[in-house]
PDB file of C-alpha atoms in Angstrom:
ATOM      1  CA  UNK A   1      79.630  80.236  88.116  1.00  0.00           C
ATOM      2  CA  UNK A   2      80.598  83.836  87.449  1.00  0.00           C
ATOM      3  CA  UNK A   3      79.292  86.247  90.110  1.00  0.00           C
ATOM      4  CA  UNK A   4      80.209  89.667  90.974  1.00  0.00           C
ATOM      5  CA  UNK A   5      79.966  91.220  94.727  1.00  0.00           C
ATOM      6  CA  UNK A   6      79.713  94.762  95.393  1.00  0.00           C
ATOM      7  CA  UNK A   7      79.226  96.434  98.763  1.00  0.00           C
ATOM      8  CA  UNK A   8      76.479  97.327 100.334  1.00  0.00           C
ATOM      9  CA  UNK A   9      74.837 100.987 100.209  1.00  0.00           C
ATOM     10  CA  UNK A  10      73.674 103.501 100.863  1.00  0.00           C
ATOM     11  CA  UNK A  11      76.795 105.224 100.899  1.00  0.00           C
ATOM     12  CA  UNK A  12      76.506 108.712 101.843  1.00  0.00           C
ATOM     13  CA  UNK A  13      78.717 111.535 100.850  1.00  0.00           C
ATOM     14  CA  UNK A  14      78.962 115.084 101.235  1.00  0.00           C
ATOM     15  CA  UNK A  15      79.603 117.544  97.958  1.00  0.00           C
ATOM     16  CA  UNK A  16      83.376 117.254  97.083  1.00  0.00           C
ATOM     17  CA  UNK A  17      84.541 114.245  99.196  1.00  0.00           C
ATOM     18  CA  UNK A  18      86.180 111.137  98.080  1.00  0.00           C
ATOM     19  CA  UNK A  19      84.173 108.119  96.730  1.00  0.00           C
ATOM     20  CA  UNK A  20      85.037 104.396  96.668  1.00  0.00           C
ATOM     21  CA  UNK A  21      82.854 101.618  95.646  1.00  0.00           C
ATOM     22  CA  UNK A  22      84.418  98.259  96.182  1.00  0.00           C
ATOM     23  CA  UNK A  23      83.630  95.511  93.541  1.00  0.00           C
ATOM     24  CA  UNK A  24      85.091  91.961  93.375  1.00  0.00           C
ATOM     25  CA  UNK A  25      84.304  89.344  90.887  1.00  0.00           C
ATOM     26  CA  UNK A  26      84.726  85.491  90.492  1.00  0.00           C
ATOM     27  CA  UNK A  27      85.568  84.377  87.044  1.00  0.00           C
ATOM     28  CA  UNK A  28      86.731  81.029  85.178  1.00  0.00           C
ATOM     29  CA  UNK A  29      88.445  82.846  82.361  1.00  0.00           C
ATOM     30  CA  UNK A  30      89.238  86.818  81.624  1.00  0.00           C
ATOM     31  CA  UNK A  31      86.249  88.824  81.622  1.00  0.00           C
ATOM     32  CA  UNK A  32      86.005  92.456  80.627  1.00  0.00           C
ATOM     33  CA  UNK A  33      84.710  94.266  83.333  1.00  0.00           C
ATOM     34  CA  UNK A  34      82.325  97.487  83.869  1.00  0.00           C
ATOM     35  CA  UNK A  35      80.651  99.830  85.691  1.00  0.00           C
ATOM     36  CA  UNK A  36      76.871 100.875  84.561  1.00  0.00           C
ATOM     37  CA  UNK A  37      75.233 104.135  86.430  1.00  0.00           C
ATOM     38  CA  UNK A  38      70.838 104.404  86.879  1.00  0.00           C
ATOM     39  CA  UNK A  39      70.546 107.706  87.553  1.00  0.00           C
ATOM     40  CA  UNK A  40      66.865 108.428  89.056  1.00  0.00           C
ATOM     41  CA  UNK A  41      64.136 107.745  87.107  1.00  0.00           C
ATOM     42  CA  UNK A  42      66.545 107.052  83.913  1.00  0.00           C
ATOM     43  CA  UNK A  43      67.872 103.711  82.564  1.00  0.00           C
ATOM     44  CA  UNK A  44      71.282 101.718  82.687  1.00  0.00           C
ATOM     45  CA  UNK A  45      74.264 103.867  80.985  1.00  0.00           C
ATOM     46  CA  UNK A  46      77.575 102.879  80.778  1.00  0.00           C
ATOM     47  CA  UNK A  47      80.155 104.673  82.700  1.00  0.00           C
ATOM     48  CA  UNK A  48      82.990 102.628  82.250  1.00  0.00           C
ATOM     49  CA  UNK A  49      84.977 100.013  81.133  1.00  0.00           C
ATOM     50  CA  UNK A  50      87.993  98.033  80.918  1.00  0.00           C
ATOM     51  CA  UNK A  51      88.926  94.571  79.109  1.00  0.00           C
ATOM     52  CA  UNK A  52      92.090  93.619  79.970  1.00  0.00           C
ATOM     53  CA  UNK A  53      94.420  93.194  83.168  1.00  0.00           C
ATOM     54  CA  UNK A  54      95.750  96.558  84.959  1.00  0.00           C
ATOM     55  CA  UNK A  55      93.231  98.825  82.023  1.00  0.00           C
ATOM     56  CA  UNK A  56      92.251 101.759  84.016  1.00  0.00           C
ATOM     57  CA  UNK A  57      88.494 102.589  82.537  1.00  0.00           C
ATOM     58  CA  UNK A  58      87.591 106.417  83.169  1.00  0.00           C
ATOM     59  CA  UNK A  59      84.878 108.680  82.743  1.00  0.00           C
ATOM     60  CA  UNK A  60      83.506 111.868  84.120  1.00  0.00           C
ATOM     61  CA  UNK A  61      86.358 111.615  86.955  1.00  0.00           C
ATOM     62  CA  UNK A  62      85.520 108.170  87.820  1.00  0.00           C
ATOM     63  CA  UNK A  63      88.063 105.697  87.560  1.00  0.00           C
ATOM     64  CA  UNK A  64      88.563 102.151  87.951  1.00  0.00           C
ATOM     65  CA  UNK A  65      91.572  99.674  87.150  1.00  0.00           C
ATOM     66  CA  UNK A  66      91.211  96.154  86.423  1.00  0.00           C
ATOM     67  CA  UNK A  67      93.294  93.940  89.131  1.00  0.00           C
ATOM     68  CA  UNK A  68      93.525  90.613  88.122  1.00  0.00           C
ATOM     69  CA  UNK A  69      95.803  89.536  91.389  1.00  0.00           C
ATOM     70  CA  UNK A  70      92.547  90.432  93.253  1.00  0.00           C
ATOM     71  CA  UNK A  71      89.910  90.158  91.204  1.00  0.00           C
ATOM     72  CA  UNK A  72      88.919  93.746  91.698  1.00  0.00           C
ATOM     73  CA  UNK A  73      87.721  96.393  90.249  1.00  0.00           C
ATOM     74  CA  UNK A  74      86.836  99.492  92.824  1.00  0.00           C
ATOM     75  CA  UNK A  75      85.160 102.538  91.314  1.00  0.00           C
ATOM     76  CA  UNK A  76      86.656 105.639  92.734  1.00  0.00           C
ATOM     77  CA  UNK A  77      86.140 109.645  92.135  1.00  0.00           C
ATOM     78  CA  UNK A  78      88.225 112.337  93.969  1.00  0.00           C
ATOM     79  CA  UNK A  79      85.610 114.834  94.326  1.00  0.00           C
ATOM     80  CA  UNK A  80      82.285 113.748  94.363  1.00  0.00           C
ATOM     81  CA  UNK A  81      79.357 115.932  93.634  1.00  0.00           C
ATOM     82  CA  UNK A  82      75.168 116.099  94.216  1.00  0.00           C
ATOM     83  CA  UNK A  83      74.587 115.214  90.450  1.00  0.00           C
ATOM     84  CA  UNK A  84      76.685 111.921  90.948  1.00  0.00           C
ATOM     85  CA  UNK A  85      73.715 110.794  93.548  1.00  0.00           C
ATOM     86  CA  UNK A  86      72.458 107.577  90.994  1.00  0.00           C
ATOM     87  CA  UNK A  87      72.609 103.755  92.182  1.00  0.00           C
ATOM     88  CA  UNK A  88      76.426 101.869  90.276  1.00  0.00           C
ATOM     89  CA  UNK A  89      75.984  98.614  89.156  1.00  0.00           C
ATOM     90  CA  UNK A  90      79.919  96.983  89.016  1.00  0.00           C
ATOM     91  CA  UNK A  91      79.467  94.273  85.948  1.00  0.00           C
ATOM     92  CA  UNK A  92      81.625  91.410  84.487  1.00  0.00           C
ATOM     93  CA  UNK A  93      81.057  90.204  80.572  1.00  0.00           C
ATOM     94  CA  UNK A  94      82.423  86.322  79.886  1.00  0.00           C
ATOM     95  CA  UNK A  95      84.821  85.582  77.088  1.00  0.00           C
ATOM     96  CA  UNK A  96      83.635  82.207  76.313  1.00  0.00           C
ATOM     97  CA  UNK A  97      80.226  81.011  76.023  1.00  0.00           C
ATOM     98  CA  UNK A  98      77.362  83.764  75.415  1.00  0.00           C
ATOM     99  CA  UNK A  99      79.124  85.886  76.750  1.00  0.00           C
ATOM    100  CA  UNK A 100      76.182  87.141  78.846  1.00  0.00           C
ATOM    101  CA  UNK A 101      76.750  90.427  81.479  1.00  0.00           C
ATOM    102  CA  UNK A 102      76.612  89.318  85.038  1.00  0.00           C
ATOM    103  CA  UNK A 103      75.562  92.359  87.385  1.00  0.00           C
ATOM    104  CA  UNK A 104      76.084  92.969  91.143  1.00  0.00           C
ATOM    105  CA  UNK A 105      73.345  94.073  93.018  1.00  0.00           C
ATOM    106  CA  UNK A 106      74.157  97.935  93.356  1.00  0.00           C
ATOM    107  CA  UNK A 107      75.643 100.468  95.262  1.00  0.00           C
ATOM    108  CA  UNK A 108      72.763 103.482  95.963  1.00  0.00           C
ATOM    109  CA  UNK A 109      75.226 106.210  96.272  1.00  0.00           C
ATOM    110  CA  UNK A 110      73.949 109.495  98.210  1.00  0.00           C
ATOM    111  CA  UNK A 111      75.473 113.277  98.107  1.00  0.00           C
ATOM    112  CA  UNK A 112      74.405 115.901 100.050  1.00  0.00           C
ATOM    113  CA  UNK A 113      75.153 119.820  99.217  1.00  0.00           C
TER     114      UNK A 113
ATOM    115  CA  UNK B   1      71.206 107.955  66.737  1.00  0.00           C
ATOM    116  CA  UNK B   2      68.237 107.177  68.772  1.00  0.00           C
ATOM    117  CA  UNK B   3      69.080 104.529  71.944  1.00  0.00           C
ATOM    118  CA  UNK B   4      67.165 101.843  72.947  1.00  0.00           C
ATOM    119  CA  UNK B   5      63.948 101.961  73.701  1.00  0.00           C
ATOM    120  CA  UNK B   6      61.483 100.355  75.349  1.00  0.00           C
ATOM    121  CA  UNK B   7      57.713 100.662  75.733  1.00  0.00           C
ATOM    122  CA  UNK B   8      55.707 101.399  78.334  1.00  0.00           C
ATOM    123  CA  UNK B   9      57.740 102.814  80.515  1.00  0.00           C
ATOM    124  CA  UNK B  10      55.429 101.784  83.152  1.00  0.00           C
ATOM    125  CA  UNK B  11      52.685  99.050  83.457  1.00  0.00           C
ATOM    126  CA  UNK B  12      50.202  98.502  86.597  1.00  0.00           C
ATOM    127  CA  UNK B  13      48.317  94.935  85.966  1.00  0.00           C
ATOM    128  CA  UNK B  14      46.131  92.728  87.915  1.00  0.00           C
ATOM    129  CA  UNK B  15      47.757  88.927  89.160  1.00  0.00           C
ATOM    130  CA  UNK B  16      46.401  86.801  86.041  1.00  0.00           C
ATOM    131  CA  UNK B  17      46.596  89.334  83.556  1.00  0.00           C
ATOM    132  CA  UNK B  18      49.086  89.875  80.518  1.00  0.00           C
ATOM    133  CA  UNK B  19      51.401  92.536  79.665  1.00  0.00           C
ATOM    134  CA  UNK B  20      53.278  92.569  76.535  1.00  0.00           C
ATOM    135  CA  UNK B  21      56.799  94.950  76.807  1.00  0.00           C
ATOM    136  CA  UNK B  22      58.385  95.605  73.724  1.00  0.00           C
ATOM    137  CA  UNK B  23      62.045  96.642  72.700  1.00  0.00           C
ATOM    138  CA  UNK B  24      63.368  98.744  69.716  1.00  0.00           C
ATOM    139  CA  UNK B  25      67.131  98.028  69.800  1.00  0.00           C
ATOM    140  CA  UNK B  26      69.886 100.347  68.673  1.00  0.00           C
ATOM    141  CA  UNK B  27      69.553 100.170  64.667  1.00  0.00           C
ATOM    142  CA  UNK B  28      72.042  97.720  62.889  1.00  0.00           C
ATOM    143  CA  UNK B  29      72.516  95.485  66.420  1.00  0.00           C
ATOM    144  CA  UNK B  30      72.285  91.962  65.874  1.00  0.00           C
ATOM    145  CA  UNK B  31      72.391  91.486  69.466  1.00  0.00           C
ATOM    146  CA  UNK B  32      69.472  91.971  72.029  1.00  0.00           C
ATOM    147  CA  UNK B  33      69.092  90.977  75.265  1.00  0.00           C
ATOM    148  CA  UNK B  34      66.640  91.382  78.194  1.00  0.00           C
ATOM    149  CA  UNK B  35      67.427  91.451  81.931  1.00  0.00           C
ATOM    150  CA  UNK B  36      65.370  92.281  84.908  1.00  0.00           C
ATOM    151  CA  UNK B  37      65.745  93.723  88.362  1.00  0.00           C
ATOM    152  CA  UNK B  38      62.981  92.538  90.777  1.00  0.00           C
ATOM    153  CA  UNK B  39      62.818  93.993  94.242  1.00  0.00           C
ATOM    154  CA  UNK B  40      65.808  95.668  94.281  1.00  0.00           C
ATOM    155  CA  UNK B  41      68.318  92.548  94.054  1.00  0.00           C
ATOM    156  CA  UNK B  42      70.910  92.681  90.931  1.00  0.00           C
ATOM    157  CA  UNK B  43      70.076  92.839  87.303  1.00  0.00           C
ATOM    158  CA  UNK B  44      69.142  89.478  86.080  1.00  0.00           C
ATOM    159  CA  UNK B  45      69.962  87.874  82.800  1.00  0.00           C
ATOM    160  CA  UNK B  46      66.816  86.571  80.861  1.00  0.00           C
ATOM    161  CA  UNK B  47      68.076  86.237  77.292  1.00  0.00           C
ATOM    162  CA  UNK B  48      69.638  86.906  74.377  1.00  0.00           C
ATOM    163  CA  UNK B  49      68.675  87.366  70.749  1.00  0.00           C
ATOM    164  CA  UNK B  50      71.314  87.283  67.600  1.00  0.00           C
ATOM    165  CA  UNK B  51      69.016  88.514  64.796  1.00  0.00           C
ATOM    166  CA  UNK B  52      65.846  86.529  65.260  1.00  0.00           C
ATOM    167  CA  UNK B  53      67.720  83.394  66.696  1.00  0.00           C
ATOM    168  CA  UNK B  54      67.451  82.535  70.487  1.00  0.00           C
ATOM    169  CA  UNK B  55      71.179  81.928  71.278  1.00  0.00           C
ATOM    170  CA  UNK B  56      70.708  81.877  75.373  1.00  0.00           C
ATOM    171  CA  UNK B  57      67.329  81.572  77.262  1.00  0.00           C
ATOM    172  CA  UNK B  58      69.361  80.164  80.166  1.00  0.00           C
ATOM    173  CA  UNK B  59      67.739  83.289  82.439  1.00  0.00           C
ATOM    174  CA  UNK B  60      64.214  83.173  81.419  1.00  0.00           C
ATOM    175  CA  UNK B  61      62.537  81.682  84.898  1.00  0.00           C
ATOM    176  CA  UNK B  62      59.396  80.035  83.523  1.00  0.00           C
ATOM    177  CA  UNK B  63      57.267  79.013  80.895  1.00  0.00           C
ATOM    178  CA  UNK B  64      54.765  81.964  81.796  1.00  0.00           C
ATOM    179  CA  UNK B  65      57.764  84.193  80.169  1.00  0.00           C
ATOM    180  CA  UNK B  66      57.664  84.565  75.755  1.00  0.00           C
ATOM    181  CA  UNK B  67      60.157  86.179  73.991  1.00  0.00           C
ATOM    182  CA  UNK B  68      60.150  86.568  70.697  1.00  0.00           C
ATOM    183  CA  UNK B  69      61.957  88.968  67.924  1.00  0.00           C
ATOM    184  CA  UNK B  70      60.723  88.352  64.438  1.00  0.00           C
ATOM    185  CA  UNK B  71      62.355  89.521  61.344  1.00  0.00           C
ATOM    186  CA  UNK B  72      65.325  90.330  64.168  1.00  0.00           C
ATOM    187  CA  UNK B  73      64.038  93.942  64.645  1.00  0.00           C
ATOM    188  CA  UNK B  74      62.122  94.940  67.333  1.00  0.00           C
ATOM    189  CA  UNK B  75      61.880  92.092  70.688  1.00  0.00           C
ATOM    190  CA  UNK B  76      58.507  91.222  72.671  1.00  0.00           C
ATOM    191  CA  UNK B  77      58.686  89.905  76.300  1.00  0.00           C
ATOM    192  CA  UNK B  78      55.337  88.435  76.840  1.00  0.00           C
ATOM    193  CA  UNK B  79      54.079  87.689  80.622  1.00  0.00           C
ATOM    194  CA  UNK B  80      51.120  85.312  80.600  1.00  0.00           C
ATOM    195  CA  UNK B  81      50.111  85.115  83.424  1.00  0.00           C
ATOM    196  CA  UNK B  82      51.652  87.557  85.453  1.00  0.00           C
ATOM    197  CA  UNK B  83      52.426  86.973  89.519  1.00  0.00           C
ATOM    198  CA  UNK B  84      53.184  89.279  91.956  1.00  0.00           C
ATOM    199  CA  UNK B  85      57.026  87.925  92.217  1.00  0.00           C
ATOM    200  CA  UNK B  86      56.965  89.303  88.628  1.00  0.00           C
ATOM    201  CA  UNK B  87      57.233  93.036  89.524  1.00  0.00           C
ATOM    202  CA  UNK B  88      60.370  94.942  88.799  1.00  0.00           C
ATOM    203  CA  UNK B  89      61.879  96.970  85.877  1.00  0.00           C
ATOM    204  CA  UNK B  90      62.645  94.743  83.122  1.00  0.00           C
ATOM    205  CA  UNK B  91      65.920  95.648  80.486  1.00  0.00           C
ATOM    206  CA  UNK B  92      66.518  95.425  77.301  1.00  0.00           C
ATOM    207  CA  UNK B  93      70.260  96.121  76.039  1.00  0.00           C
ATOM    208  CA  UNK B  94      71.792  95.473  72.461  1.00  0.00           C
ATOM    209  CA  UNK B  95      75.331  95.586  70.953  1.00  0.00           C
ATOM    210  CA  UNK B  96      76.828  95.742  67.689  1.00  0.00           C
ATOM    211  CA  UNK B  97      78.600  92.688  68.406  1.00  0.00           C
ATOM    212  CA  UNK B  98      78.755  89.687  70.722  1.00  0.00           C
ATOM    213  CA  UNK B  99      82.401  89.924  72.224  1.00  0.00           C
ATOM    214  CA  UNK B 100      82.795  90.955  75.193  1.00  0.00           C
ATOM    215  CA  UNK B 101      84.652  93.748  74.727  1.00  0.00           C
ATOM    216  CA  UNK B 102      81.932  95.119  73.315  1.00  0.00           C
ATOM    217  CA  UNK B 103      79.420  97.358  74.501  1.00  0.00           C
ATOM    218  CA  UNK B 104      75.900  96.625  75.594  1.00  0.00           C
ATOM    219  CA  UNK B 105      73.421  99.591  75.547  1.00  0.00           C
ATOM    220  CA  UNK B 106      70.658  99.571  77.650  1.00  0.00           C
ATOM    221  CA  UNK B 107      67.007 101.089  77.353  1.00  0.00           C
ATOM    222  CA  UNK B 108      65.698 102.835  80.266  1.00  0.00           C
ATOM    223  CA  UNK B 109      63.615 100.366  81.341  1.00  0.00           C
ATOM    224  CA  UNK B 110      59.963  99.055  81.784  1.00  0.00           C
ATOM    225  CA  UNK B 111      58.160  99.158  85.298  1.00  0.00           C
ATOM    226  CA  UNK B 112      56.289  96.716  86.020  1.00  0.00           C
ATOM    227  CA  UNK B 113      53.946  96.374  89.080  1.00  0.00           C
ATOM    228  CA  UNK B 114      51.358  93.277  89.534  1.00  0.00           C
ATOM    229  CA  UNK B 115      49.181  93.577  92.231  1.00  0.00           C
TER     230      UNK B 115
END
């Protein structure tokens, strides 16, 4: 079945350094493809998306681009900062069928001042 | 516009007991679903709801689990009853529509501890 893999955290940061959060999936068809953000002690929000082969989603500086060739879809920021310190959930949505969201487990990113 | 939202927020019951969550979707979505993240592993697909219609329970892990949405407002995830295995913060999310461009907003969650 469909099943997205993200890499293990906690990744830890300082203020202003660059952040990558690798994210593969496995997919029968053409999913879209996103990246939800639980900061503490709030819910799911979306931070970005992208539904179609080489769409780069962005938001707040993050940015990811959908590679089909290898089924990836890394979240990266150039300059990270304390207030970015939330747990990213990398996410596929199906195309056919009920077109359910399948989650990765989550990346706890941490950034110190 | 007011979000999802879900209610309580947080929930402390007893092994054997019940606890009823409920969900207010995002007005005008047809679509509502509820996921769950136990012990820290990935978010979990339960189910899905297109108005009051049940279109994919594939998720929901037992018959101690009820969900129900009459009239196709407001959602009820019923636990009855409740195991420890059962803790973790349980979703809801809706969407306008069911493609999958489309986005699903999420609540912020109810907590749920059994001890």
């Amino acid at each position: 079945g469909n099943s997205v893999t993200q890499m293990e955290g906690p990744v830890t940061l300082s203020e202003e350094a660059f952040l990558t959060i690798n994210c593969t999936y496995t997919a029968t068809g053409y999913p879209s493809l996103f990246w939800y953000v639980q900061y503490p002690g709030e819910g799911l929000q979306l931070l970005l998306k992208a539904t179609k082969a080489d769409d780069k989603g962005s938001n707040k500086g993050f940015e990811a681009t959908y590679r089909k060739e290898t089924t990836s879809f890394h979240l990266e920021k150039g300059s990270v900062q304390v207030s970015d310190s939330a747990v990213y959930f990398c996410a596929l949505r199906e195309n056919t069928g009920f077109q359910k969201l399948v989650f990765g487990t989550g990346t706890r990113l941490l950034v110190s001042p | 516009e007011a979000g999802v939202t879900q209610f309580p927020s947080h929930s402390v019951i007893e092994k054997g007991q019940t606890v009823t969550l409920r969900c207010d979707p995002i007005s005008g979505h047809d679509n509502l679903y509820w996921y769950r993240r136990v012990m820290g592993k990935e978010i979990k697909f339960l189910l899905h709801f297109v108005k009051e219609s049940k279109q994919d329970e594939s998720g929901m892990p037992n018959n101690r689990f009820l969900a129900e949405r009459t009239g196709g407002t407001y959602s009820t995830l019923k636990v009855q009853p409740a195991e420890l295995e059962d803790s973790g913060v349980y979703f809801c999310a809706s969407s306008l529509e069911g493609g999958s461009g489309n986005t699903i907003y999420f609540g912020e969650g109810s907590w749920l501890t059994v001890v």
